[in-house]
Coordinates of C-alpha atoms in Angstrom, one line a residue:
X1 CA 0.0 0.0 0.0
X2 CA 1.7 3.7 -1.1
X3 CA 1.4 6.5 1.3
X4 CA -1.1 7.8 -1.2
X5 CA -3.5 5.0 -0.1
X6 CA -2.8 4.9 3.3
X7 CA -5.9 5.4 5.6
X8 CA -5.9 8.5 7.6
X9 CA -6.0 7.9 11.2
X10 CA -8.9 8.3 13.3
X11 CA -9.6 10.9 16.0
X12 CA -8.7 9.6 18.5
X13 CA -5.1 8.2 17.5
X14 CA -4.3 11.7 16.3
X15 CA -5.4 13.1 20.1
X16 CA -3.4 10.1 21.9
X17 CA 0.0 10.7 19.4
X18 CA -0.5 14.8 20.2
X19 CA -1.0 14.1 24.0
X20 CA 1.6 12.4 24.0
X21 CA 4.8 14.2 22.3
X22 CA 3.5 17.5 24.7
X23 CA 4.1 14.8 27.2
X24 CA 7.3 13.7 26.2
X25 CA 8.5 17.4 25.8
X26 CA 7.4 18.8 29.4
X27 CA 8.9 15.4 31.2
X28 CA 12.1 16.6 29.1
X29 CA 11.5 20.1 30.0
X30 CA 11.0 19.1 33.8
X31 CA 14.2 16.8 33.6
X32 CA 16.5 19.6 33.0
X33 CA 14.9 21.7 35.4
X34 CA 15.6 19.6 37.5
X35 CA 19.2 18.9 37.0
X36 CA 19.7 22.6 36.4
X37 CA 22.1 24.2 38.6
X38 CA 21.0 27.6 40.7
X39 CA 24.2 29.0 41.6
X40 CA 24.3 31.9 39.5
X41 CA 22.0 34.6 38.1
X42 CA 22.4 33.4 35.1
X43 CA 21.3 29.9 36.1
X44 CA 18.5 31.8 38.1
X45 CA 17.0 33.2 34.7
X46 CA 17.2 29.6 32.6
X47 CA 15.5 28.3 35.5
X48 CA 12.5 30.6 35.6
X49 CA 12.9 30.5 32.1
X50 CA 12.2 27.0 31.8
X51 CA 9.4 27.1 34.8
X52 CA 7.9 29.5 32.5
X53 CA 8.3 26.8 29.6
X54 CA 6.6 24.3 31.6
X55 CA 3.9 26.6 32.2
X56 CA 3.1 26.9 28.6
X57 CA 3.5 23.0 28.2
X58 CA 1.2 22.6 31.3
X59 CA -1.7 24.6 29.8
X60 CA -1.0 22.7 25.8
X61 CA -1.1 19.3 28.1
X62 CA -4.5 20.5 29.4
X63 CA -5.9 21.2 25.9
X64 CA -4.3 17.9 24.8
X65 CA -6.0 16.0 27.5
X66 CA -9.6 17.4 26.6
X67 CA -8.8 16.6 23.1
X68 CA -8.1 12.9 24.1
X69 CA -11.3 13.0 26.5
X70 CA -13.5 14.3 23.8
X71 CA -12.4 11.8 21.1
X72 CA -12.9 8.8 23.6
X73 CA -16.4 10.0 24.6
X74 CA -16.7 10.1 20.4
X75 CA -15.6 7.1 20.2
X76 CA -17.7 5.5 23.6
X77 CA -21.3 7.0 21.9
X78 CA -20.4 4.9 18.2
X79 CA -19.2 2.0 20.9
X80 CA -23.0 2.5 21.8
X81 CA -24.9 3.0 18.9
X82 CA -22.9 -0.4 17.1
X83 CA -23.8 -2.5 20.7
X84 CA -27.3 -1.0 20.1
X85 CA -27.8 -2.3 16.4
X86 CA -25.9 -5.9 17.3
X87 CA -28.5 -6.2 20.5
X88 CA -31.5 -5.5 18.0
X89 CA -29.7 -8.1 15.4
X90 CA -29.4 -10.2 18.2
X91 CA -33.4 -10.1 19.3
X92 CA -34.1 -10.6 15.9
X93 CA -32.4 -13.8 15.7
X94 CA -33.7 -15.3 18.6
X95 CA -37.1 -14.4 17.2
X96 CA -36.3 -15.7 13.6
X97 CA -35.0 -19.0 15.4
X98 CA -38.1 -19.5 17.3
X99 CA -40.2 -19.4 14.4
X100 CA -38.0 -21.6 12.5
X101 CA -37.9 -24.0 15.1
X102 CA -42.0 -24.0 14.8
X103 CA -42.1 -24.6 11.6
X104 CA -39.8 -27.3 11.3
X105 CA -42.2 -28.9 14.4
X106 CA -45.5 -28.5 12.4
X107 CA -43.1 -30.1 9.2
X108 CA -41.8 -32.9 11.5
X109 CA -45.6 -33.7 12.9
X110 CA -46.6 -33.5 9.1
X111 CA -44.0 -36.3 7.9
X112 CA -45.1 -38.4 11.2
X113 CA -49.1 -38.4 9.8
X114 CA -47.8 -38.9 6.1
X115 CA -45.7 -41.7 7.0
X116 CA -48.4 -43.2 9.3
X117 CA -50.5 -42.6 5.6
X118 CA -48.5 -44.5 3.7
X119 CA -48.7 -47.3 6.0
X120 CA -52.4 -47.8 6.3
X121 CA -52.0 -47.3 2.3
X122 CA -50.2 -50.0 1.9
X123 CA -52.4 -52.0 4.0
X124 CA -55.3 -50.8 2.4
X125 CA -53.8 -52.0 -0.6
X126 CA -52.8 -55.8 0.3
X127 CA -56.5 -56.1 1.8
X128 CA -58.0 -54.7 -1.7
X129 CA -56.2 -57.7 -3.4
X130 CA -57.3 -60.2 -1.2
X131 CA -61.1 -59.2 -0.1
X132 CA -63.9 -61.5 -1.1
X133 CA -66.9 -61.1 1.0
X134 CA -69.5 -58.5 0.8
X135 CA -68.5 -57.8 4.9
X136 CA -64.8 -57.2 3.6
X137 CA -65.6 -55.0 1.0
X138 CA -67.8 -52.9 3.2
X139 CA -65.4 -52.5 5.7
X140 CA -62.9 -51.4 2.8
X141 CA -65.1 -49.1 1.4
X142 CA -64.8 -47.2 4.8
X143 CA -61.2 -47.4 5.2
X144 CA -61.2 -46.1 1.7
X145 CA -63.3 -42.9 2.8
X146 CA -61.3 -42.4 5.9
X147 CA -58.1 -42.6 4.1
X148 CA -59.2 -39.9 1.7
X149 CA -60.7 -37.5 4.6
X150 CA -57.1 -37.8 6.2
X151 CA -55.0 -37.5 3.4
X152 CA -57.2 -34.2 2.1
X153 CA -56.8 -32.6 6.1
X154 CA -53.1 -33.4 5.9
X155 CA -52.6 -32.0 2.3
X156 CA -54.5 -29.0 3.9
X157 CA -52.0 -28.5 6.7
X158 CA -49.0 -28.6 4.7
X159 CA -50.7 -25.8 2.5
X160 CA -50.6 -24.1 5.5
X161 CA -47.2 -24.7 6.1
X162 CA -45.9 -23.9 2.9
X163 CA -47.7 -20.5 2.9
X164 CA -46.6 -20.0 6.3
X165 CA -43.3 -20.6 5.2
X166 CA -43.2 -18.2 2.6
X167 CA -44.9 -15.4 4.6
X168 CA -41.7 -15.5 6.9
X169 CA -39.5 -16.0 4.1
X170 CA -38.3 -19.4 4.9
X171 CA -38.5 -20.7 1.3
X172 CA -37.1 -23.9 2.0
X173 CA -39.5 -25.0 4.5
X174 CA -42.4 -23.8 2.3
X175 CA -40.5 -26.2 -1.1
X176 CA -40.6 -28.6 1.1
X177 CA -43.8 -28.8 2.7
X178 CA -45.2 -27.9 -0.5
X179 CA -43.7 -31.3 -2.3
X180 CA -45.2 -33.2 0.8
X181 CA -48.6 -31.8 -0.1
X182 CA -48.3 -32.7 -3.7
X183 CA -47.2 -36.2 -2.7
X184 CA -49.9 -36.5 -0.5
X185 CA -52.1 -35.6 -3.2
X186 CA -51.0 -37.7 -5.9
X187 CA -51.2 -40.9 -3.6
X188 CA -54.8 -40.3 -2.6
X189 CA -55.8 -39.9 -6.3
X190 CA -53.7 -43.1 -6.5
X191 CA -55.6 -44.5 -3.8
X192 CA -58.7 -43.2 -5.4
X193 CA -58.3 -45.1 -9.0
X194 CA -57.2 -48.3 -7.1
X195 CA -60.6 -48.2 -5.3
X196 CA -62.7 -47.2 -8.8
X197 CA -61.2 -50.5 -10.8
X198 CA -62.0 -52.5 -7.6
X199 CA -65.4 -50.9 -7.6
X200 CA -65.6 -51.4 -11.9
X201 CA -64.5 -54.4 -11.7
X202 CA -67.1 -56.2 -9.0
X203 CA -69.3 -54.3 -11.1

């Protein structure tokens, strides 16, 4: 990086670097007062002429210093205002969290009722093949209807997911829910035309 393209430095680094050089220059200042003899009147005058020097340097300190104190309290209030905006990201994660983690409950009870579906599906099927008797086919013919009623209200509820899911902009949850529906929908119409050849064909 060329000096040209060197970042300027902040506030509060030029205040620190100018509080400290005065610094630097009245503890030099007060070292050779110090050390400075007082045996003459010559001495006398470079003594008091230095006192006066630290004077000077004592009152640029004191301007220094409130430079430094103002650039910190700058820098405290931006301190602030970022803790501010990561505590109001933070509440809004914790919110965004909670409502994923309800979604993904109503998804997870969903897949438990279409698995439980598929199941009596399958059972529903193997008893198709093999019933003979008016009794058995009676019986069927209610499974049949209460496999349909079910699989409609839990197509229904993962409608509701879906569009739930894409209110709150959690698209995957609502791809997802929305393939469950359409499985759901193409196994009862499966379902559906098993039942109408069984029904054709004891016709």
């Amino acid at each position: 990086m060329s000096k040209r393209d060197k970042p300027q430095d902040s506030e509060l680094v030029v205040a620190a670097r100018a509080l400290d050089s005065e610094l630097l220059r009245f503890e030099a200042l007060a070292e050779q007062l110090q050390k400075a003899p007082l045996e003459s009147e010559k001495h006398l005058e470079r003594a008091s002429a230095m006192l006066n020097g630290l004077a000077d340097l004592d009152e640029q300190l004191r301007l220094q210093v409130t430079a430094l104190v103002g650039a910190i309290s700058k820098v405290r209030d931006r301190q602030q205002a970022q803790a501010e905006i990561v505590h109001q990201r933070a509440q809004e994660l914790q919110q965004r969290t909670e409502i994923f983690k309800s979604l993904l409950v109503r998804y997870g009870a969903l897949g438990q009722s279409a698995g439980e579906l598929n199941v009596r599906m399958q059972q529903f099927a193997q008893q198709r093949q093999t019933a003979q008797t008016p009794e058995e086919n009676a019986a069927l013919a209610e499974t049949f209807e209460s496999l349909q009623v079910k699989m409609t209200e839990v197509a229904d509820e993962a409608q509701g997911l879906a569009r739930a899911g894409e209110e709150q902009s959690f698209h995957d949850v609502a791809r997802q829910a929305d393939s469950l529906r359409q499985q759901l929908l193409a196994a009862r119409n499966k379902l559906a035309l098993l039942q109408k050849r069984f029904s054709e064909g004891a016709g």
